[in-house]
CSV table of C-alpha atoms (C1' of nucleotides) in Angstrom, one decimal:
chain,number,residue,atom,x,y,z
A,1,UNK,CA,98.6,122.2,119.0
A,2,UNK,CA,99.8,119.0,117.6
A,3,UNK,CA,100.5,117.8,113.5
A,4,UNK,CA,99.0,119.9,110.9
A,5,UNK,CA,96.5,117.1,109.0
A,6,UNK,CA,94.2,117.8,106.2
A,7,UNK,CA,91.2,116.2,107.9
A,8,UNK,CA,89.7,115.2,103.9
A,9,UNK,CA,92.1,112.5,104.3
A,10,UNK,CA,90.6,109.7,106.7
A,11,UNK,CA,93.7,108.6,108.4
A,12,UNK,CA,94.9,112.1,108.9
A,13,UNK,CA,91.1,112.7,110.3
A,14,UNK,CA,92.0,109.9,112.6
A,15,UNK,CA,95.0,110.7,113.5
A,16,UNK,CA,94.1,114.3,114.5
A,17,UNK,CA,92.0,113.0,117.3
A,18,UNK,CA,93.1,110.1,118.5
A,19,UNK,CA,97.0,110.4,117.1
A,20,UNK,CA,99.2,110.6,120.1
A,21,UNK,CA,100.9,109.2,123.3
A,22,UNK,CA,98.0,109.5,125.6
A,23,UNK,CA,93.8,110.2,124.0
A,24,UNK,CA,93.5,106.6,123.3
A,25,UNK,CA,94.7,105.1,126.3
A,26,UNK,CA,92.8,108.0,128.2
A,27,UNK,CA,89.2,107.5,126.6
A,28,UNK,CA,89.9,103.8,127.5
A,29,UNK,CA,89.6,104.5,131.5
A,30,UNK,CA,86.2,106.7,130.8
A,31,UNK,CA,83.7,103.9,130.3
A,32,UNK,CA,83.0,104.8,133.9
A,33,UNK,CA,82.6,108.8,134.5
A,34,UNK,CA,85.9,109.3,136.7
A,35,UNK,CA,87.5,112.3,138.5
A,36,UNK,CA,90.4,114.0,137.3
A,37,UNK,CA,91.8,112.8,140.4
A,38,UNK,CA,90.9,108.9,140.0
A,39,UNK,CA,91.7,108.7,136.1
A,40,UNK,CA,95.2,110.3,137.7
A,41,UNK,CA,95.7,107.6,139.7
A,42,UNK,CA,95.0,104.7,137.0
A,43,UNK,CA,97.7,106.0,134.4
A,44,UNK,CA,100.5,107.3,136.9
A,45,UNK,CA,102.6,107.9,133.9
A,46,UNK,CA,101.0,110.7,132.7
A,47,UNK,CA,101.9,114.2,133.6
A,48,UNK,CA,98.7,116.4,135.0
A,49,UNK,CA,99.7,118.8,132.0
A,50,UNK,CA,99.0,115.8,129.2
A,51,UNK,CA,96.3,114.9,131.1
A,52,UNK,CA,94.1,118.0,131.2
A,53,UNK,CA,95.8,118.8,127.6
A,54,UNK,CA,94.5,115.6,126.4
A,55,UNK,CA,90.7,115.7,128.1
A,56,UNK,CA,90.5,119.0,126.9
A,57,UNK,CA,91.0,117.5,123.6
A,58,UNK,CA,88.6,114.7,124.0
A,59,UNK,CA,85.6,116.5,125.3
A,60,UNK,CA,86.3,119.4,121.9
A,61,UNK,CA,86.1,116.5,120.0
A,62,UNK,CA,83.3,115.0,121.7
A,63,UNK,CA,84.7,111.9,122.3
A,64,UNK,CA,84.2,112.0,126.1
A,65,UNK,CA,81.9,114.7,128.3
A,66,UNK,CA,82.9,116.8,131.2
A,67,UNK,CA,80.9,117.5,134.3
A,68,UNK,CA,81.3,120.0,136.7
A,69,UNK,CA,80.2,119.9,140.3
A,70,UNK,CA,80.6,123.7,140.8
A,71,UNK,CA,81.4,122.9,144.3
A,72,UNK,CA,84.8,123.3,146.6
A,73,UNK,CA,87.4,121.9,146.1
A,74,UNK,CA,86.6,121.5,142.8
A,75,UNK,CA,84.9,117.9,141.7
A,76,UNK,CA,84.9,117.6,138.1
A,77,UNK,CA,84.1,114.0,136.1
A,78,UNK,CA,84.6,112.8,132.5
A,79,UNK,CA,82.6,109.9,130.5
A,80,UNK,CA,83.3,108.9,127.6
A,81,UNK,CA,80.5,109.4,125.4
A,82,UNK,CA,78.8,107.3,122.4
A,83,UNK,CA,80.7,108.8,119.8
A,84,UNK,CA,83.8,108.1,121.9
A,85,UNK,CA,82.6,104.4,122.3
A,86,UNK,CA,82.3,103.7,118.7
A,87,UNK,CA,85.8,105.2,117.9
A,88,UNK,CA,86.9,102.5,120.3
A,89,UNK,CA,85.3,99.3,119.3
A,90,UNK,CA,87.8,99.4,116.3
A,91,UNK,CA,91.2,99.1,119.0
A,92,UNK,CA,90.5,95.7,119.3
A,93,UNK,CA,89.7,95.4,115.4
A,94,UNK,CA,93.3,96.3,115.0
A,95,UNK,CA,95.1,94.6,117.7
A,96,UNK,CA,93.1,91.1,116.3
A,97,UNK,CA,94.6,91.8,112.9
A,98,UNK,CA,97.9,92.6,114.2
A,99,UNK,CA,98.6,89.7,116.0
A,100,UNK,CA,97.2,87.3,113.4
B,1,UNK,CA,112.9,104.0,118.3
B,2,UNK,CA,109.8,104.7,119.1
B,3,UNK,CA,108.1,105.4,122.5
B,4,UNK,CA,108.5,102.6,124.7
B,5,UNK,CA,105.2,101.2,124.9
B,6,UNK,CA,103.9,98.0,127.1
B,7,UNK,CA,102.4,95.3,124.4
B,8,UNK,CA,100.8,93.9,126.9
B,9,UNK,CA,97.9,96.4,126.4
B,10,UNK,CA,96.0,96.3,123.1
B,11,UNK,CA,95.9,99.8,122.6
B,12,UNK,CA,99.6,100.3,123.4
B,13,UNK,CA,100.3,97.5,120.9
B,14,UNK,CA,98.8,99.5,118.5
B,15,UNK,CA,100.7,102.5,118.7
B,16,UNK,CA,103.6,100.7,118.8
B,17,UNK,CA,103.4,99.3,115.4
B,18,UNK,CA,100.8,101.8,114.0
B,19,UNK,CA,101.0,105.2,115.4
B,20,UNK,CA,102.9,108.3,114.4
B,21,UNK,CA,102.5,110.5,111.9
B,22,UNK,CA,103.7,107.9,109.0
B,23,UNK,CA,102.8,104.3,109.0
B,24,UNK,CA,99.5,104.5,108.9
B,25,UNK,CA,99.3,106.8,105.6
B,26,UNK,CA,101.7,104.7,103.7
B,27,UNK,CA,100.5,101.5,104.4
B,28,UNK,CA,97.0,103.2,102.5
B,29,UNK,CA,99.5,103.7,99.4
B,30,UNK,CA,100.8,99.9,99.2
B,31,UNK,CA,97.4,98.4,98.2
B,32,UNK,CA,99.3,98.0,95.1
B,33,UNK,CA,103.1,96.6,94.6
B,34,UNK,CA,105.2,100.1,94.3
B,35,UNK,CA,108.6,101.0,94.0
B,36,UNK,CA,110.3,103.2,96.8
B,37,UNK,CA,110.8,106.0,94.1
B,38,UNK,CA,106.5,105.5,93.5
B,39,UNK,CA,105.9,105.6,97.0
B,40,UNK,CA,107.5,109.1,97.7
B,41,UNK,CA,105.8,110.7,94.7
B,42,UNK,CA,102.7,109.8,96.3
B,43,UNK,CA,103.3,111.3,99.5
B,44,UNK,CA,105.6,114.2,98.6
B,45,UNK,CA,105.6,115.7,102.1
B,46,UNK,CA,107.7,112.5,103.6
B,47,UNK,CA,111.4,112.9,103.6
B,48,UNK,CA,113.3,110.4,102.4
B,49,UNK,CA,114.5,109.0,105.8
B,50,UNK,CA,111.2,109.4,107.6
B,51,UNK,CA,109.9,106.9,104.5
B,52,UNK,CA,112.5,104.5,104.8
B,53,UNK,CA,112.1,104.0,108.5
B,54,UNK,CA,108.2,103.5,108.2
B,55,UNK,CA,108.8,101.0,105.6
B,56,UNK,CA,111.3,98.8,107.2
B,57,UNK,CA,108.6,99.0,110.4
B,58,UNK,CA,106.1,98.0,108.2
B,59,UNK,CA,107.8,95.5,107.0
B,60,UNK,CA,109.6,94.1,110.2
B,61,UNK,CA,105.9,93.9,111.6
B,62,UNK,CA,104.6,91.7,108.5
B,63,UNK,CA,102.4,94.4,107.5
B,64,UNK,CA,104.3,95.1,104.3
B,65,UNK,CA,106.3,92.8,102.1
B,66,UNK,CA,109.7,94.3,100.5
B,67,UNK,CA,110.1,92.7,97.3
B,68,UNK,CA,114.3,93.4,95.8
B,69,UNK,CA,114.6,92.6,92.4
B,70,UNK,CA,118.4,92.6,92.7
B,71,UNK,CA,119.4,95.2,89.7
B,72,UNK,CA,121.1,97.6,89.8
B,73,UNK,CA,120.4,100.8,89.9
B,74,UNK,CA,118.3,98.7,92.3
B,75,UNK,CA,114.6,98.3,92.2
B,76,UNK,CA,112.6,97.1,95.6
B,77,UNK,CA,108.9,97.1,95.8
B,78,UNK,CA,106.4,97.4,98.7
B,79,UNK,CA,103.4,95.9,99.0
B,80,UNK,CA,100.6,95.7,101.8
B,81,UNK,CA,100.4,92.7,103.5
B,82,UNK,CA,96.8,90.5,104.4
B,83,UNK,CA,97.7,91.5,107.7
B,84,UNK,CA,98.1,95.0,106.7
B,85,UNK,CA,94.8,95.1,105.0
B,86,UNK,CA,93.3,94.1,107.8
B,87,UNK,CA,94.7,96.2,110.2
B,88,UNK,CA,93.6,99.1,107.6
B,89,UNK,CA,90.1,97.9,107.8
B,90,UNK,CA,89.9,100.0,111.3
B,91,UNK,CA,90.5,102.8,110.0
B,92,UNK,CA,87.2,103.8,108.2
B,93,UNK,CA,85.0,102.5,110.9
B,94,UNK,CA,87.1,105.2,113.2
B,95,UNK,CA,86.5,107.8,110.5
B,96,UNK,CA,82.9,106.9,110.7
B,97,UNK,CA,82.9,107.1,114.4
B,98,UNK,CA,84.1,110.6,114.5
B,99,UNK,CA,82.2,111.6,112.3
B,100,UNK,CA,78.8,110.7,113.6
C,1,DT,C1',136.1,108.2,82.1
C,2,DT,C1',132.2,110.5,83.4
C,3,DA,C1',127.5,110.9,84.2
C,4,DT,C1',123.0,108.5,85.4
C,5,DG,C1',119.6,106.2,88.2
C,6,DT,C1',117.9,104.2,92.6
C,7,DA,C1',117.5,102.6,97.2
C,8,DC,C1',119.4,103.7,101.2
C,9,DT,C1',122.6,105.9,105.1
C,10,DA,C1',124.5,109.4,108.0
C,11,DT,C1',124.7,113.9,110.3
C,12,DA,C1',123.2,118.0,112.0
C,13,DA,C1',119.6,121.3,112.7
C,14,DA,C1',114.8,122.5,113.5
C,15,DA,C1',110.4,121.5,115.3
C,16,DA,C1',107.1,119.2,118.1
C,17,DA,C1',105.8,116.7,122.1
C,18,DA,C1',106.2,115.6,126.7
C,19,DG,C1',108.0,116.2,131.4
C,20,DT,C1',109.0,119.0,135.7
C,21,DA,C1',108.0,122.3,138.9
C,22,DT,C1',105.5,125.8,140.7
C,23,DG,C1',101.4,128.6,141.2
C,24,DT,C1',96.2,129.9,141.4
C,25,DA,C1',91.4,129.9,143.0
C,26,DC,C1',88.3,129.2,146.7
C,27,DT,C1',85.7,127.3,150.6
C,28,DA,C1',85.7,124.8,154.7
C,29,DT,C1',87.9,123.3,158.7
C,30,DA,C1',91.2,123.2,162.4
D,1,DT,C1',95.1,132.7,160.6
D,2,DA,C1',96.8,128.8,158.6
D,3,DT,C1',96.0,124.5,156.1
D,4,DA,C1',93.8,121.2,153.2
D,5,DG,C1',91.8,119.8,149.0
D,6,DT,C1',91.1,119.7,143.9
D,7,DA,C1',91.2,121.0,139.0
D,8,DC,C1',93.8,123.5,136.2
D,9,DA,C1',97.4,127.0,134.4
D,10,DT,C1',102.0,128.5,133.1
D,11,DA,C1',107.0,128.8,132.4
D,12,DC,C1',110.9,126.2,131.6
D,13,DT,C1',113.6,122.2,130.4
D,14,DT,C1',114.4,117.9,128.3
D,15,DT,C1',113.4,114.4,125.1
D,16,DT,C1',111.6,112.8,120.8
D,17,DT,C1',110.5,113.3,116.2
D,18,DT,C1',111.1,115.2,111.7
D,19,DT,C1',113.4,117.7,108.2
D,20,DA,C1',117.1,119.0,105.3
D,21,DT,C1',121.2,118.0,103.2
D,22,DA,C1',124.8,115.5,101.5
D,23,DG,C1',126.7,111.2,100.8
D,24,DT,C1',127.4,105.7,99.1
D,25,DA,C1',127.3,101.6,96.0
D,26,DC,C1',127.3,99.9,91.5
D,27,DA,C1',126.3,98.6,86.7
D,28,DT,C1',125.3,100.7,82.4
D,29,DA,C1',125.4,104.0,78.8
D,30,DA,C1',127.3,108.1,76.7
DNA sequence: TTATGTACTATAAAAAAAGTATGTACTATA
DNA sequence: TATAGTACATACTTTTTTTATAGTACATAA
């Protein structure tokens, strides 16, 4: 799944994980550990498929943790996790330095 | 071109300008002034349109400067910007991110 | 006059990503 | 017995992105 990147070359390493329409903008609605459901209903736009596609990538790449209730119907959360957090401080990095 | 992204959201603004499989990696190549011909033996696995479109994105978004030295056969040279550089700055923090 | 070099354009084809729609599991509750 | 509720899967279609390929302009040199 997704662009073939040698991951010795930081930017491809980046762009592996985070590269893409939706992880960014996903991991940024995890500071709180949300349902499936709820993070659903704060981006609309996405399709169930890119969203379970895309936490499924997140939590492999440990960038956010997934919790499962083992109960019925199904209750299921995601956090982002520390890792996830770090990865993130640098968004506003870059948005300062574009808009300067 | 391009996904239609909201600006109004820092992390859409910088997908907007920045993501894709391209810009990113040959921004990291402009550190020094190069000529278009330069630029593509550096990063063999671009096509030739795929290259010009990034660098006229770049450059529309003042994160690269096109130089055209007005000869012919012509002779145009790319350089990073200081708001290129600092965009780039994010990047290795991310890579240290994901890597920890 | 013909070939060369260089940045760039244009078109069609292939590949990748995303969207849409439908289905599954399983328990509790009506 | 039928329905609701929730996370997730799967097949199919459409859209978007990328590649491949073949030009164009134009001065200079052979």
């Amino acid at each position: 799944m997704g662009i073939e990147y040698k991951t010795d070359c930081p930017i491809r390493a980046v762009l592996k994980v985070l590269g893409g329409k939706w992880p960014l903008l996903v991991l940024s609605k995890l500071e709180e550990s949300k349902r499936f459901s709820a993070i659903k209903r704060e981006i609309p736009e996405i399709s169930e498929k890119m969203l379970i596609e895309t936490l499924k990538q997140l939590t492999e790449n440990k960038l956010a943790t997934r919790k499962d209730f083992k109960s019925i119907p199904p209750h299921v959360e995601y956090k982002i996790t520390d890792k996830g957090m770090k990865a993130m401080e640098a968004i506003p990095l870059m948005r300062k330095a574009l808009s300067s």
